[in-house]
XYZ file of C-alpha atoms in Angstrom:
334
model
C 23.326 -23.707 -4.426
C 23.431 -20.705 -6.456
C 24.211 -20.180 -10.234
C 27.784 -19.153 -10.644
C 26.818 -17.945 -14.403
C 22.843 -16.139 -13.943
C 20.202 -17.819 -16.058
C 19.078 -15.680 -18.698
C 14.761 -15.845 -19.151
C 12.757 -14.955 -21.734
C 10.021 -13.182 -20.158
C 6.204 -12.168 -20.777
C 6.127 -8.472 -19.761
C 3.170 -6.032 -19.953
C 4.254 -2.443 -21.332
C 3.517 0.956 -21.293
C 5.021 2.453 -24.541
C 4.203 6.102 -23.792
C 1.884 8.182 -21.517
C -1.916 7.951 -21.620
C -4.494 10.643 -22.063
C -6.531 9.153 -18.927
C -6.907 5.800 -17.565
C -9.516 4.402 -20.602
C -6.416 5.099 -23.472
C -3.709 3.294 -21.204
C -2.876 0.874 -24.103
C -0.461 -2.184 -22.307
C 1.044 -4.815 -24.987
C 2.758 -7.854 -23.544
C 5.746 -8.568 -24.767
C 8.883 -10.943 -25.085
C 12.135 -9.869 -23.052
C 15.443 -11.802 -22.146
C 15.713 -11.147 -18.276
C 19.660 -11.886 -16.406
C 20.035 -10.955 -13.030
C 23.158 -9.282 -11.095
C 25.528 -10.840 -8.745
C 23.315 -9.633 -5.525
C 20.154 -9.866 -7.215
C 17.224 -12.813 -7.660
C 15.592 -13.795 -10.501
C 11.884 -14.754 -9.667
C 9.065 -16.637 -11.282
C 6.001 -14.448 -10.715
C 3.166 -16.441 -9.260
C 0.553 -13.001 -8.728
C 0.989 -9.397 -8.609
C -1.457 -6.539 -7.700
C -2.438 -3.854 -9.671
C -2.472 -0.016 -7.196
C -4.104 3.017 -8.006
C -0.423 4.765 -8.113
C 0.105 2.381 -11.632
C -2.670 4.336 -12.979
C -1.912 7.707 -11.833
C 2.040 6.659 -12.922
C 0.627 5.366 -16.530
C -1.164 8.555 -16.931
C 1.663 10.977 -16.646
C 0.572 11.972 -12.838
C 4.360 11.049 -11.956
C 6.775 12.957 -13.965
C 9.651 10.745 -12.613
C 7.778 8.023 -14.500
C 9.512 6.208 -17.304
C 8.435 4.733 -21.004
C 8.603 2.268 -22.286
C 8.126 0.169 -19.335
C 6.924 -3.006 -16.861
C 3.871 -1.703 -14.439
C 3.502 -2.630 -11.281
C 4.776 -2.445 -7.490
C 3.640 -5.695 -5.602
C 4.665 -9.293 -6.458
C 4.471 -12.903 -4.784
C 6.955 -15.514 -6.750
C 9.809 -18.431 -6.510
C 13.130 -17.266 -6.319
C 14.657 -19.123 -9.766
C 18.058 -17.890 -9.341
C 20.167 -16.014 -7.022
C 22.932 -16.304 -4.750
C 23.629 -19.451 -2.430
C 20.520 -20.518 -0.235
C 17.690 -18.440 -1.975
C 16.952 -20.665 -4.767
C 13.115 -22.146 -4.298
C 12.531 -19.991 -1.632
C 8.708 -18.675 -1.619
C 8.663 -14.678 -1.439
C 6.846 -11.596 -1.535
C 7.402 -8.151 -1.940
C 6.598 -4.741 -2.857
C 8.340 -1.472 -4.051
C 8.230 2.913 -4.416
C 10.621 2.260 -7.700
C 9.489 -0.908 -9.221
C 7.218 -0.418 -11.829
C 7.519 3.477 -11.886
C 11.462 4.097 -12.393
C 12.229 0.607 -14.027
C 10.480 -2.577 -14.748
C 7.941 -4.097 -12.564
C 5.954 -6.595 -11.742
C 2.979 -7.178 -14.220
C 5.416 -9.619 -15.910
C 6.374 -13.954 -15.837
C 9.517 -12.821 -14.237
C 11.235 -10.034 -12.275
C 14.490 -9.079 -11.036
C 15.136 -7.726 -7.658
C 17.693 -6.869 -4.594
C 18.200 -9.798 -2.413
C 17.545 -7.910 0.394
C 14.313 -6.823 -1.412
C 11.966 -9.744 -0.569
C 10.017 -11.301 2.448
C 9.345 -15.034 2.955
C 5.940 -15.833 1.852
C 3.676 -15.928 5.148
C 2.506 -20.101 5.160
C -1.112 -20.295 4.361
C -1.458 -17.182 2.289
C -2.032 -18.046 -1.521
C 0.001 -16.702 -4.002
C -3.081 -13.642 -4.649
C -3.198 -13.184 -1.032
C -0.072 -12.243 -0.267
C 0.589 -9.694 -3.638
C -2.161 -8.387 -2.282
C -0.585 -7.285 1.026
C 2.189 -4.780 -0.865
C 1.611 -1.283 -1.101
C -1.632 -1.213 1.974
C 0.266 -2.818 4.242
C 3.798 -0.682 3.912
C 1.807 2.471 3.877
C 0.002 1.799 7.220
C 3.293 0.622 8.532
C 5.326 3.225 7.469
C 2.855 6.092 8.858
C 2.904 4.501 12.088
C 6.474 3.288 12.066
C 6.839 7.554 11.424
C 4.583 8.467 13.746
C 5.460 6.597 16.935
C 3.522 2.828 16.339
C 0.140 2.925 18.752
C 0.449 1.502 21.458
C -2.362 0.024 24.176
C -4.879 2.716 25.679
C -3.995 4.982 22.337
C -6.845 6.183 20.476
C -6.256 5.737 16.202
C -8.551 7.976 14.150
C -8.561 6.341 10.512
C -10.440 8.528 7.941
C -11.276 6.268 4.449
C -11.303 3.448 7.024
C -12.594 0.954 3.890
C -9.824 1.509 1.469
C -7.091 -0.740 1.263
C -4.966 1.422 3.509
C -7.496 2.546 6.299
C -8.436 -1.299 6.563
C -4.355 -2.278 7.341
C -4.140 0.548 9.237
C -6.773 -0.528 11.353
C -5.452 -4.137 11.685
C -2.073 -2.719 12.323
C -3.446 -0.243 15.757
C -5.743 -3.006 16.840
C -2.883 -5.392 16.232
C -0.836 -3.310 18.646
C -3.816 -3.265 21.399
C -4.866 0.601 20.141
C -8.274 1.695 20.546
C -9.470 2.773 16.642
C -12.282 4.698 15.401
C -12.706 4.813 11.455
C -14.563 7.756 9.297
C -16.877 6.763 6.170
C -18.570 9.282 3.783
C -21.938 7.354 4.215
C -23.424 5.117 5.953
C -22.029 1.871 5.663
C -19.960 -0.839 8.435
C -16.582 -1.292 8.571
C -15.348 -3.984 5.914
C -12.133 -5.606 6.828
C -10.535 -7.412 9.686
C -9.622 -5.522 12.923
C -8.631 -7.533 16.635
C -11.227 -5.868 18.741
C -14.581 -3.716 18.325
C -14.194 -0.517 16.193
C -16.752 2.752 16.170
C -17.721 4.106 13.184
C -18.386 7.477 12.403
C -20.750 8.423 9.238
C -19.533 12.002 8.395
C -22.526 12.449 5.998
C -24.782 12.511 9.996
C -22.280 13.738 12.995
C -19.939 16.371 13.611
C -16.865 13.784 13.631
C -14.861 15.773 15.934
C -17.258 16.340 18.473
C -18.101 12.513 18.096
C -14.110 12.061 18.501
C -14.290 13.885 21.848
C -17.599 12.236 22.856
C -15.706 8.780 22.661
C -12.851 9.680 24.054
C -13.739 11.882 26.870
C -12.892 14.896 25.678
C -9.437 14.001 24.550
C -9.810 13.608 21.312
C -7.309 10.705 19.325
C -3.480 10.210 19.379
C -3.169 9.524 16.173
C -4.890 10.176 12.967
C -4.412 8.492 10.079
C -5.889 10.335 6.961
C -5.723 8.279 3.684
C -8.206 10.860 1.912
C -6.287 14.234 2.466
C -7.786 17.882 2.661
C -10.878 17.011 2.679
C -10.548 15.395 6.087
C -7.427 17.644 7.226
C -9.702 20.328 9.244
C -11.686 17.879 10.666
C -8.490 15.573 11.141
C -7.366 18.390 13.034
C -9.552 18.974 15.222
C -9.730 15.559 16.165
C -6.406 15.968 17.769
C -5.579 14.959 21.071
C -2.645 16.951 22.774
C 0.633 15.872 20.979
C -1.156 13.876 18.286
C 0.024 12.706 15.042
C -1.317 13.318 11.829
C -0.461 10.855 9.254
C -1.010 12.083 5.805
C -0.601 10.221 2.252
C -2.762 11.818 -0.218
C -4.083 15.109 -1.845
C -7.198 16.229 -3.965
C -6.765 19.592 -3.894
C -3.206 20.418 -2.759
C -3.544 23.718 -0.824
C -5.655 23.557 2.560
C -6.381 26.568 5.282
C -3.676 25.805 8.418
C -4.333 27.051 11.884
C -0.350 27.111 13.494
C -1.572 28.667 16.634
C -4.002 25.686 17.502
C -0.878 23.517 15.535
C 2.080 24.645 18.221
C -0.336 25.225 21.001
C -2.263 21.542 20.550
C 2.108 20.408 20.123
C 0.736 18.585 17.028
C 2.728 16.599 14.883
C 2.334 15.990 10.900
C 3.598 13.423 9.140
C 3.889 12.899 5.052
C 4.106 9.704 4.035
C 5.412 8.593 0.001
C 6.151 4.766 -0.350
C 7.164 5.910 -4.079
C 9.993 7.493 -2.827
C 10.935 4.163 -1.003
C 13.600 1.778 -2.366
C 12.591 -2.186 -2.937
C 14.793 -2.864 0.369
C 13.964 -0.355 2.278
C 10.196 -1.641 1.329
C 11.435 -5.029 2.312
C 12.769 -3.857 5.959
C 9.035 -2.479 6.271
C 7.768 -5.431 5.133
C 9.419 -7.897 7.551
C 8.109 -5.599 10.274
C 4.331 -7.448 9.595
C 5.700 -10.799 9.123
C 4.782 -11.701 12.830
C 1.402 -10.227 12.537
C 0.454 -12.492 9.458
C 2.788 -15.546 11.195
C 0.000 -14.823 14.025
C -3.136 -13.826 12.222
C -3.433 -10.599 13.590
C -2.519 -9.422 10.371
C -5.142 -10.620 7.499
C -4.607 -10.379 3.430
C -7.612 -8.386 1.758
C -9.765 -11.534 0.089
C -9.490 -12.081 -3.399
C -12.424 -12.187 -5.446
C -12.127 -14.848 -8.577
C -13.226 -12.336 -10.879
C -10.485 -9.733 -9.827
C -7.959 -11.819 -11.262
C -6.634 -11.233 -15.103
C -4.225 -12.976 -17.035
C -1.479 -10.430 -18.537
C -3.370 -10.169 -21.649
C -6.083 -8.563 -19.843
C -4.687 -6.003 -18.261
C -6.378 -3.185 -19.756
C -9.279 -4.372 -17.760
C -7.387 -4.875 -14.964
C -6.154 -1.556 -15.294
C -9.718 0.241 -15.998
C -11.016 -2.144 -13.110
C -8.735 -0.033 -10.526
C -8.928 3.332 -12.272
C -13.147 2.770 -11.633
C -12.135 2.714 -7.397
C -12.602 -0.361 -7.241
C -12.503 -1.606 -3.617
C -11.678 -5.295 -4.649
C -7.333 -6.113 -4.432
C -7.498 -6.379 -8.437
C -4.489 -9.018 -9.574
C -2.768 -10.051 -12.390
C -1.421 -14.016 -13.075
C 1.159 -14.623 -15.401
């Protein structure tokens, strides 16, 4: 069934009233809102939702496209309440480049979204679990759905192989049979969940391109996925096998020293990657892309710590907890 008149909800939202100084003065209230959805919309009871770095850097004023006042955050897991026929009760997840940013998000009791927006909850994820999977998990996919997905007897380079991203990225290659090698600033293992053996490369002790060539004899890697920016995108480079891929989706300092001779001549390719600039369904189409990987368990939610979860009320310190880097998936429960 489906409502022919939309239920209106009153709703427990966190805002941002205006842009803060740094990430210590954002200052989020929560407050009361009536919520109605549109004819090809659903109206969902949120169950968890994540907290990203990009809701810091957006609450800050780092994305002039940002608007205040407004409802934070990107990734979600919720009951469909209302919508049209044959959604209603329906478990679902999701994730977003405009939620939370452009309009209303998720750090709320309720949300509105596009039906074709959301993904069926994966069975046997909790509700944290699978918020968690969001904004990782589409920016792996959509660098290597840009890139040309790895394939079996490809080599995957991932540099910042413990954040959120490298870590899907490397279930993602290993997922599809690739070969991966991840890069870490110091000496430490790799964290997360891969489907075979990875190398790891300390770049505070080797040369990582000569390492690169060492393990792959002399070819270097198909694709490289660099989650840090320039100062990897030399050494990225170099790591290049003949017509590889660079995938890049983030900046410190946003001017670096390009080679095009060994660019053309190597037949390199370089590819940008922005989820923000991603609609909720085209995030959804990305989204139903892993569903088979978590249906199989190739594909693995980052674990959920008890004490990275805040009720809205708290999500200041939710908020500080990210803008400190840190590595847990940091959630908030109406």
């Amino acid at each position: 069934m489906s409502s022919a008149d939309p239920k209106t909800v009153e709703v427990r939202c966190v805002r941002l009233t205006a842009k803060a100084e740094n990430a210590a003065a954002v200052a989020p209230v929560v407050e009361h809102h009536t919520l109605t959805r549109g004819p090809n919309d659903l109206l969902i009871e949120v169950k968890a939702a994540s907290v990203n770095p990009s809701d810091i850097k957006a609450a800050t004023g780092l994305m002039p496209y940002a608007v205040f006042p407004r409802t934070p955050g990107r990734d979600y897991a919720g009951v469909v309440i209302d919508g049209p026929a044959g959604t209603i009760g329906h478990d679902v997840f999701g994730s977003s480049g405009d939620l939370g940013i452009r309009r209303d998000g998720t750090h709320a009791s309720h949300l509105v979204v596009e039906a074709d927006a959301v993904v069926e909850k994966p069975k046997g994820l909790s509700w944290e679990e699978a918020a968690g999977i969001g904004v990782p998990f589409v920016t792996a996919m959509e660098g290597f759905r840009r890139a040309g997905v790895p394939k079996p007897g490809e080599t995957v380079l991932v540099f910042g192989v413990n954040g959120k991203v490298g870590q899907a990225a490397v279930q993602i290659a290993t997922w599809q049979g690739a070969r991966v090698i991840g890069v870490v600033r110091k000496a430490e293992a790799y964290a997360g969940h891969a489907n075979a053996p990875i190398e790891v490369i300390d770049a505070s002790a080797a040369d990582v391109a000569a390492r690169v060539r060492e393990l792959t004899g002399g070819k270097g890697a198909d694709i490289v996925f660099n989650t840090v920016g320039d100062p990897y995108f030399q050494v990225a480079h170099k790591s290049l096998a003949l017509r590889g891929r660079q995938i890049l989706i983030a900046a410190i300092d946003h001017i670096v020293q390009f080679n095009i001779l060994e660019f053309y001549r190597g037949q390199h390719t370089y590819v940008g990657i922005d989820t923000l600039g991603l609609s909720s369904a085209a995030t959804g189409a990305v989204l139903r892309d892993l569903g088979p990987g978590f249906a199989s368990g190739h594909l693995r939610p980052f674990p959920i710590k008890a004490s990275a979860i805040y009720p809205l009320e708290r999500a200041k310190e939710a908020y500080v907890a990210v803008a400190g880097s840190s590595r847990d998936r940091v959630i908030l429960k109406p």
